[in-house]
mmCIF file of C-alpha atoms in Angstrom:
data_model
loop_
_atom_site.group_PDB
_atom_site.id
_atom_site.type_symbol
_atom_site.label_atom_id
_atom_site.label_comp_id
_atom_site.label_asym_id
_atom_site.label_seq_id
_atom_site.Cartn_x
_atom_site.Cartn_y
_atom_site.Cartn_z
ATOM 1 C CA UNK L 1 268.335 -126.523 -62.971
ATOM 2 C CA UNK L 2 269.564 -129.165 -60.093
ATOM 3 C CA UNK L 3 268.101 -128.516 -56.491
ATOM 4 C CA UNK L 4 271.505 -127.706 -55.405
ATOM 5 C CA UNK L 5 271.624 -124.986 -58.491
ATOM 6 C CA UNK L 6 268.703 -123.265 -57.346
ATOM 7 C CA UNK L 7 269.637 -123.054 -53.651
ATOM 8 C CA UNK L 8 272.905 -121.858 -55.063
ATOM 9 C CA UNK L 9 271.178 -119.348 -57.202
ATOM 10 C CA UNK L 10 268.950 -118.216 -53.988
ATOM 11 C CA UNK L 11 271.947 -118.006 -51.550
ATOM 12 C CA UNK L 12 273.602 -116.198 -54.274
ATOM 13 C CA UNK L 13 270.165 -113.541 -54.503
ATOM 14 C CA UNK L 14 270.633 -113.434 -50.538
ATOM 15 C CA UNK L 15 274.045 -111.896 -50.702
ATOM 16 C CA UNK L 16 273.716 -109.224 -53.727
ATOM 17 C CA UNK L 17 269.947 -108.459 -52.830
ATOM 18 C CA UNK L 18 270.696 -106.408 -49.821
ATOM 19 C CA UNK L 19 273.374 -103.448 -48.634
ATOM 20 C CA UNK L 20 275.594 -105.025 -46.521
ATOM 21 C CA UNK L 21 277.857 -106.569 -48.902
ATOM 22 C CA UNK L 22 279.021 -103.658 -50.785
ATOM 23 C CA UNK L 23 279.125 -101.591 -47.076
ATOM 24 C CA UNK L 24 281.459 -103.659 -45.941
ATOM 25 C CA UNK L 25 283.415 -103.953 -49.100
ATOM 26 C CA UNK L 26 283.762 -99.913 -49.714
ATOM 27 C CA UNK L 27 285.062 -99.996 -45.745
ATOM 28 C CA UNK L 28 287.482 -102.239 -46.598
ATOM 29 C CA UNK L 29 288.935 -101.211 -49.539
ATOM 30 C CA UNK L 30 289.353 -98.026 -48.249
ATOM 31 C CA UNK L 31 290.812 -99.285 -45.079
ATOM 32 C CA UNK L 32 293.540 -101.424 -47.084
ATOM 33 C CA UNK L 33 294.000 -98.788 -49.346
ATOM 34 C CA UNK L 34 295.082 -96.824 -46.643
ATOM 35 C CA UNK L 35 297.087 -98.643 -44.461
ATOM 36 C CA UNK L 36 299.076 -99.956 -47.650
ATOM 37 C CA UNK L 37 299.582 -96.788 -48.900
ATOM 38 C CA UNK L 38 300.726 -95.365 -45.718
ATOM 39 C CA UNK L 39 303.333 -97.916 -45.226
ATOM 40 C CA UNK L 40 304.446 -98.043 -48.949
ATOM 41 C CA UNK L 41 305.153 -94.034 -47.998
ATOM 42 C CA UNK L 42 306.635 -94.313 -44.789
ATOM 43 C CA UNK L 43 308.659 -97.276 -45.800
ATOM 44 C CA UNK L 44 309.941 -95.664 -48.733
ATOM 45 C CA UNK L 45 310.931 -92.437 -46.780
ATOM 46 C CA UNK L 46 312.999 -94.000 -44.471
ATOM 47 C CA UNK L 47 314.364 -96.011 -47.113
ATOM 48 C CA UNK L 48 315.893 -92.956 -48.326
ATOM 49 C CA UNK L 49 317.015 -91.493 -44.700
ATOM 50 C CA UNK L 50 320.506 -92.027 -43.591
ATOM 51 C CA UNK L 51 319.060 -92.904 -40.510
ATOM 52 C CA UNK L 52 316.207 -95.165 -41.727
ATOM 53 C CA UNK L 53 316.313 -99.257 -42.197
ATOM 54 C CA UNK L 54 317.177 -99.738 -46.328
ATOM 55 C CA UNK L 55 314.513 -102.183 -47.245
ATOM 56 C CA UNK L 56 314.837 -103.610 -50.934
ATOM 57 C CA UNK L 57 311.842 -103.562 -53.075
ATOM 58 C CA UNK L 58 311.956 -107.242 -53.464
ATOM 59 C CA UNK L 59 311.483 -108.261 -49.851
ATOM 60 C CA UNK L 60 309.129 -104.512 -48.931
ATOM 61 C CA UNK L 61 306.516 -105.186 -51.781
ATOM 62 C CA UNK L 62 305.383 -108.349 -50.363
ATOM 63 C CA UNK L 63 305.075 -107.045 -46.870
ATOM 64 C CA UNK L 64 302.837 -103.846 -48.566
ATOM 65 C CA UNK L 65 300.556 -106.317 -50.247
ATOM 66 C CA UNK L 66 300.029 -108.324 -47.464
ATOM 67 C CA UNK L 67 297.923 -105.520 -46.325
ATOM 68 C CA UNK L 68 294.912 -107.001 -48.571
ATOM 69 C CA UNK L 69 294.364 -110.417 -46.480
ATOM 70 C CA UNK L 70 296.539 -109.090 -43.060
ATOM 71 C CA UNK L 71 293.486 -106.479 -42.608
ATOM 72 C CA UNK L 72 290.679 -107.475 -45.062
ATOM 73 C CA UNK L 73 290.108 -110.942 -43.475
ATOM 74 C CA UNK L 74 287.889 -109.272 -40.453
ATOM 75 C CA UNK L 75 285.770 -107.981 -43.284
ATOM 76 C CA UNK L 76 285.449 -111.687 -44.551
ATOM 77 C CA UNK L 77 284.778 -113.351 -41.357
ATOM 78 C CA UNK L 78 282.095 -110.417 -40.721
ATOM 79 C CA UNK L 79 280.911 -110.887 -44.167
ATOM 80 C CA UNK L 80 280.168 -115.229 -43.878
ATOM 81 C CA UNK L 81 279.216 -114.629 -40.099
ATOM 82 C CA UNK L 82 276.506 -111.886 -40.629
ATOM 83 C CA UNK L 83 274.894 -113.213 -43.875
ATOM 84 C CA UNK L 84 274.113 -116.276 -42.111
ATOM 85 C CA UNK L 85 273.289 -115.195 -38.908
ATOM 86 C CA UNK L 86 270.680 -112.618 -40.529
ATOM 87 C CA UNK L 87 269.020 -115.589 -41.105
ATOM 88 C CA UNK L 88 268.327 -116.235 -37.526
ATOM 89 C CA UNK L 89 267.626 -112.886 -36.971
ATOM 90 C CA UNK L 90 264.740 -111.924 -39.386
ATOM 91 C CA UNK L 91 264.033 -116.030 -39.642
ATOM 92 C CA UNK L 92 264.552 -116.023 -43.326
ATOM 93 C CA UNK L 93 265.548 -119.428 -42.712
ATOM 94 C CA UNK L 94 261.855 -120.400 -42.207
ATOM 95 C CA UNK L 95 260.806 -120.267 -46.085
ATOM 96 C CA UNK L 96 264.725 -121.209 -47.188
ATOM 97 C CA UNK L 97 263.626 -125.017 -45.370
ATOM 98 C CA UNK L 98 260.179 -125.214 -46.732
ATOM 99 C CA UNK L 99 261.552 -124.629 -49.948
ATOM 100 C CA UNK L 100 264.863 -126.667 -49.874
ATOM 101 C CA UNK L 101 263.738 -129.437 -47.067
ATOM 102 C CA UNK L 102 267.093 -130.980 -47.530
ATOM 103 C CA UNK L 103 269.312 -128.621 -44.520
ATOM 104 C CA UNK L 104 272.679 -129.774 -45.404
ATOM 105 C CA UNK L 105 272.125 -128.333 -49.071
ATOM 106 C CA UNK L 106 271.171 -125.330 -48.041
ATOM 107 C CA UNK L 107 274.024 -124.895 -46.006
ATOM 108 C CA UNK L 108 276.502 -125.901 -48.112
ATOM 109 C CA UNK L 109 275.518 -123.918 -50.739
ATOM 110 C CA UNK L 110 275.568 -120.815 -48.333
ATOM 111 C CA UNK L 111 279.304 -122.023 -47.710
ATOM 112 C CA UNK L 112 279.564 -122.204 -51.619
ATOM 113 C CA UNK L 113 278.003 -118.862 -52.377
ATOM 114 C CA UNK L 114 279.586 -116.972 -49.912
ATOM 115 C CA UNK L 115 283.583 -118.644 -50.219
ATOM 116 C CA UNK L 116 282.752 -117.302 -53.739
ATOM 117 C CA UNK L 117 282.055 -114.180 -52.157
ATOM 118 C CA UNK L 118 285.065 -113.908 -49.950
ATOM 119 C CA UNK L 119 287.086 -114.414 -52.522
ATOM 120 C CA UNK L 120 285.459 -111.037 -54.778
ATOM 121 C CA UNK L 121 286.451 -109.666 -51.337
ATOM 122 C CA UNK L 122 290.164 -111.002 -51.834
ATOM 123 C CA UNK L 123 290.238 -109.486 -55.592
ATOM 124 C CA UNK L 124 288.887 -106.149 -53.742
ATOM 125 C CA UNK L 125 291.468 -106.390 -51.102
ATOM 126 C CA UNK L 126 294.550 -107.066 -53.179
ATOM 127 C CA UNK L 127 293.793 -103.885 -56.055
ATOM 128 C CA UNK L 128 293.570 -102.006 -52.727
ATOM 129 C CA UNK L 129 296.768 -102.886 -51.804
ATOM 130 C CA UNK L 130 298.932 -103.189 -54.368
ATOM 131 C CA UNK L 131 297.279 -100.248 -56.431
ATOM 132 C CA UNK L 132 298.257 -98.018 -53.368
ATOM 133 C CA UNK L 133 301.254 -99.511 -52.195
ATOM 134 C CA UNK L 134 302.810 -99.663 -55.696
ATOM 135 C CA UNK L 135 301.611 -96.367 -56.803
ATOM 136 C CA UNK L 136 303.548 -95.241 -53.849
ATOM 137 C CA UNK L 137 306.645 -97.438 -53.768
ATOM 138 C CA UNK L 138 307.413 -96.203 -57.585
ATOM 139 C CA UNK L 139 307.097 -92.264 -56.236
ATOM 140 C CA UNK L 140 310.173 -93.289 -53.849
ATOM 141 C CA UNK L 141 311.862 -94.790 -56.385
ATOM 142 C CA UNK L 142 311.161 -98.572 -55.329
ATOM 143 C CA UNK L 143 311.013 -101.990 -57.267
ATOM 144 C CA UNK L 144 307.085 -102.861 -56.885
ATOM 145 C CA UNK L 145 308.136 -106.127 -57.937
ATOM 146 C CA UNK L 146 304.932 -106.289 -60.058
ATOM 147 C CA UNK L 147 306.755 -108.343 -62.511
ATOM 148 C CA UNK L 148 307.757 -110.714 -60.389
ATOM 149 C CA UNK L 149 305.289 -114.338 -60.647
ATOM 150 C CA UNK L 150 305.946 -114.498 -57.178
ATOM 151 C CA UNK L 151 304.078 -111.441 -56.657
ATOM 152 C CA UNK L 152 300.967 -112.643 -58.442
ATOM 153 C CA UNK L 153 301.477 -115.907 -56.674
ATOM 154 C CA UNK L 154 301.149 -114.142 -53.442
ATOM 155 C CA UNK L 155 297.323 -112.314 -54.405
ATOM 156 C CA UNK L 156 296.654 -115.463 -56.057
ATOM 157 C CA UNK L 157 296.840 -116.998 -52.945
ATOM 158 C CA UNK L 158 295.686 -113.895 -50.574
ATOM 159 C CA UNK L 159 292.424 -114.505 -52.895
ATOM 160 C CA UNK L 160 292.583 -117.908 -51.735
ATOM 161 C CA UNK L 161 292.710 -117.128 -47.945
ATOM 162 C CA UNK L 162 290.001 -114.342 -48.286
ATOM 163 C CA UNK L 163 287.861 -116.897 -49.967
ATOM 164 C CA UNK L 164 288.411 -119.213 -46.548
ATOM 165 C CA UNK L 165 288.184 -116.889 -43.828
ATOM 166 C CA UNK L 166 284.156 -116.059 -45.501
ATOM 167 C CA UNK L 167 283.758 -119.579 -45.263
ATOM 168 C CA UNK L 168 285.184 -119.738 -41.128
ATOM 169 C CA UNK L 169 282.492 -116.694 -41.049
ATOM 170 C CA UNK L 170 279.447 -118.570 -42.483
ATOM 171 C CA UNK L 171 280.515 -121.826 -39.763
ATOM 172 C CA UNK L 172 280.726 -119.245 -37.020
ATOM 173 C CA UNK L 173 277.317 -117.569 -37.698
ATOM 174 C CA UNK L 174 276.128 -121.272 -38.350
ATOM 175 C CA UNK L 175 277.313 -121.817 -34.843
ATOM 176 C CA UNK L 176 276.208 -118.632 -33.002
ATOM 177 C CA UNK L 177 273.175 -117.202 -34.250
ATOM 178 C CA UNK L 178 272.464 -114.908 -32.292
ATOM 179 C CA UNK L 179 274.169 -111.788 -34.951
ATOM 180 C CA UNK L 180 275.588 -109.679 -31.596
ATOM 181 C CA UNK L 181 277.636 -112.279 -30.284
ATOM 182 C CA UNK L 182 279.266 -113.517 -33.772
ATOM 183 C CA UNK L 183 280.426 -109.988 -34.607
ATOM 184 C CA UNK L 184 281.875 -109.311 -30.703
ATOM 185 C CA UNK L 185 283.603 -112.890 -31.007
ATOM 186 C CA UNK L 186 285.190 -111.727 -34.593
ATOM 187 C CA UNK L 187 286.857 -108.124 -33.052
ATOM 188 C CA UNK L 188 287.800 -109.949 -30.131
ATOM 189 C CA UNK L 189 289.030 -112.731 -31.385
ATOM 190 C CA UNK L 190 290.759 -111.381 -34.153
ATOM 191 C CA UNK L 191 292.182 -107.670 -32.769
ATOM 192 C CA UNK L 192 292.599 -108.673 -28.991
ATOM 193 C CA UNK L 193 292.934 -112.638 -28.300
ATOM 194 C CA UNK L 194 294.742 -114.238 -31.049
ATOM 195 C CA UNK L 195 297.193 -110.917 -31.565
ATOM 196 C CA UNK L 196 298.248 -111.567 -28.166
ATOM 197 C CA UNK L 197 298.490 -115.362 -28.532
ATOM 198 C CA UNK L 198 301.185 -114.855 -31.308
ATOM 199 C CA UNK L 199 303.122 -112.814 -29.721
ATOM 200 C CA UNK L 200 303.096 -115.124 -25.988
ATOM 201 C CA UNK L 201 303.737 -118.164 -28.678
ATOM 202 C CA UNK L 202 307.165 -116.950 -29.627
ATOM 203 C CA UNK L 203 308.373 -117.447 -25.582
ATOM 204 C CA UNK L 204 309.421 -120.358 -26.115
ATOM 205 C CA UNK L 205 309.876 -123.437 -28.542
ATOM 206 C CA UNK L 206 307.160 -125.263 -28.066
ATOM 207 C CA UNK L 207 304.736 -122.733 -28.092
ATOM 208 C CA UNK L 208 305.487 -121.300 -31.384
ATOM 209 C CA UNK L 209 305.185 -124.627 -32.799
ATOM 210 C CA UNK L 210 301.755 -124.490 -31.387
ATOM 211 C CA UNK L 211 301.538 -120.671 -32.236
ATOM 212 C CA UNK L 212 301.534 -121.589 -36.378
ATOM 213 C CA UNK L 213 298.334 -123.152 -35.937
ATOM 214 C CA UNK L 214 296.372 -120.335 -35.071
ATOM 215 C CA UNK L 215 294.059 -119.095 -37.628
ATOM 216 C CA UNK L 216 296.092 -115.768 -38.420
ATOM 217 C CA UNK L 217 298.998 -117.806 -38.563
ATOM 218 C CA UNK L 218 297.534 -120.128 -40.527
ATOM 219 C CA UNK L 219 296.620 -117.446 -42.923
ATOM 220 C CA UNK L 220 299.891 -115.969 -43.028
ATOM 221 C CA UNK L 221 301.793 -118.976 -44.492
ATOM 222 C CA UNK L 222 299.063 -119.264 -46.924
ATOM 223 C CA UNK L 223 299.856 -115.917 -47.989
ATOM 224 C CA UNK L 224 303.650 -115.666 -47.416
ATOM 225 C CA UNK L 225 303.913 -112.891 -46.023
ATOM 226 C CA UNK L 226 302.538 -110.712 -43.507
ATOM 227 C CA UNK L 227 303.597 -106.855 -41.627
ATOM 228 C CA UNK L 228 302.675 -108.969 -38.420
ATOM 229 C CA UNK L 229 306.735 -109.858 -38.963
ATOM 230 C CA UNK L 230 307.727 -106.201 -38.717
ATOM 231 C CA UNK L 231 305.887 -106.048 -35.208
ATOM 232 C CA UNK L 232 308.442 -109.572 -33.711
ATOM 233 C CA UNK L 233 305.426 -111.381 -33.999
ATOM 234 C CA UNK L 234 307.298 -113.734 -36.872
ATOM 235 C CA UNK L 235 310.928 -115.473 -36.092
ATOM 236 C CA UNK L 236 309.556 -118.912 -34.918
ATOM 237 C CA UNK L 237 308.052 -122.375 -37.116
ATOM 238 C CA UNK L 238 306.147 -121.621 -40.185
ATOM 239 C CA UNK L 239 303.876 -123.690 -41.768
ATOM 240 C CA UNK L 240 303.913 -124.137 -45.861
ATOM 241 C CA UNK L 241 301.591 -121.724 -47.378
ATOM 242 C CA UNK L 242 299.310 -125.511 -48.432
ATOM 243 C CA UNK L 243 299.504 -126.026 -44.853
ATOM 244 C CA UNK L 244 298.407 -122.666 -43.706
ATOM 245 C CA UNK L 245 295.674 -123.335 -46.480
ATOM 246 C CA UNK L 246 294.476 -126.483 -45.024
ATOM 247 C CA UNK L 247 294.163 -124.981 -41.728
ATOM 248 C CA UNK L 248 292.321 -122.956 -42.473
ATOM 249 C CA UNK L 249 289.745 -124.938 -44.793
ATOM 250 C CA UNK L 250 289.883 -127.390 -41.728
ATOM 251 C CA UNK L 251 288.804 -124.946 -39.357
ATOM 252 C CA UNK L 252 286.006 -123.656 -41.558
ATOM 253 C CA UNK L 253 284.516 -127.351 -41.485
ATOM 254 C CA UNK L 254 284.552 -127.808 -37.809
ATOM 255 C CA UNK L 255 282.598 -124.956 -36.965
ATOM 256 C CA UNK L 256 280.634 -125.830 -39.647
ATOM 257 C CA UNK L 257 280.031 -129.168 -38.481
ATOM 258 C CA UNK L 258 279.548 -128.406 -34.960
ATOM 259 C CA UNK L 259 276.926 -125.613 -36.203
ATOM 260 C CA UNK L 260 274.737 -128.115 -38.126
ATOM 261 C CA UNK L 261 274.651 -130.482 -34.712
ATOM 262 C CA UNK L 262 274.130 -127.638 -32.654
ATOM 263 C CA UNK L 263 271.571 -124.716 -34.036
ATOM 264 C CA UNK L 264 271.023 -125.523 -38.154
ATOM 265 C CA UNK L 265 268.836 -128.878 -37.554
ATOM 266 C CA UNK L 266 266.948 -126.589 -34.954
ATOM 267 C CA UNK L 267 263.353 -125.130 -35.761
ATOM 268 C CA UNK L 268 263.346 -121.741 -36.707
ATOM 269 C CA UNK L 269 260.977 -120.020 -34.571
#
């Protein structure tokens, strides 16, 4: 086996040996399930009220599936961010380096291991949603569009997002070690601050062309769709889901980057 093989194989051992990865993955399954299913219901309701909005299944579905990245991400983010700074924390990092000298490998196969894991997360996410929301949408009568390529292009690519919000996660731990910090920076950043930035964006022209470069954003053209639009948070610039992709991969490099020049060529003490 190559060094970088086994440092893959022991970042891998890292993730599945202990709890927290399955925790967080019951919570959000759950939580998608949910919040899909709930709007695949009410949706559907008022689709057949004389006083509700008609929504077609073709442009509803999307929106219901959505669910899986729109509200899973946070358990990504949370799931890169506290695997690595655990590290820190119980200074597992001390015997990673004496075994794998080489820093840089080790963190890039954490980055490996656990985009690998985000993305198990994004398969998690997207049976949540769309095995609630289409269960649902057929009891009202409703297209789930599941035989639509379109549709499968849009978890194929909600995998892919997962996948790079674990790896923005595992830069921001990299970056902040210290484990309380990284998790109040993820709520806050991602349920208070950027929410609020989207919606100030769309004042005016200019800022909503800097508005599709935040990371939800971002994330949001990669998948194509997103219940953000049902709350006037959409109307403005998009980017091209590729574009939203590279965004996002971008991001996940600079705090990466800045993490190794700031805390990973540290000693672990």
């Amino acid at each position: 086996m190559s060094r970088f093989g086994g440092a893959l194989r022991s970042e891998v051992t890292k993730i599945t040996s202990t709890r927290m990865w399955w925790i967080l993955a019951i919570i959000m399954v759950a939580y998608v399930a949910v919040c899909a299913g709930g709007a695949a219901a009410l949706f559907g309701a008022l689709g057949g009220s004389t006083n509700g909005p008609s929504i077609s299944g073709e442009s509803l579905a999307p929106l219901i599936y959505s669910f899986g990245p729109t509200l899973g991400y946070v358990f990504a983010v949370l799931l890169g961010a506290l695997a690595t700074t655990n590290e820190f924390r119980h200074q597992t990092l001390t015997p990673t380096f004496l075994a794998t000298p080489r820093r840089g490998r080790v963190l890039v196969a954490k980055l490996v291991a656990l985009t690998g894991a985000g993305a198990v997360y994004g398969v998690l996410a997207m049976v949540a949603a769309v095995g609630a929301g289409a269960g649902l949408l057929l009891a009202f009568g409703i297209d789930p569009q599941l035989g639509d390529p379109a549709t499968w292009a849009l978890v194929g690519r909600s995998v892919l997002a997962m996948a790079l919000w674990s790896a923005i996660g595992v830069g921001l731990g990299v970056l902040v070690p210290s484990q309380v910090a990284a998790i109040v920076i993820v709520l806050a950043f991602t349920q208070f601050v950027e929410p609020i930035l989207r919606l100030a964006s769309s004042i005016a022209e200019w800022t909503a062309q800097i508005g599709q470069f935040l990371p939800g954003a971002a994330s949001d053209a990669l998948v194509g769709a997103s219940f953000f639009t049902l709350a006037g948070g959409a109307g403005g610039p998009s980017l091209e889901w590729w574009q939203g992709g590279l965004v996002l991969l971008g991001i996940a490099v600079v705090v990466s980057l800045l993490g190794w020049f700031t805390s990973w060529r540290r000693d672990v003490t």
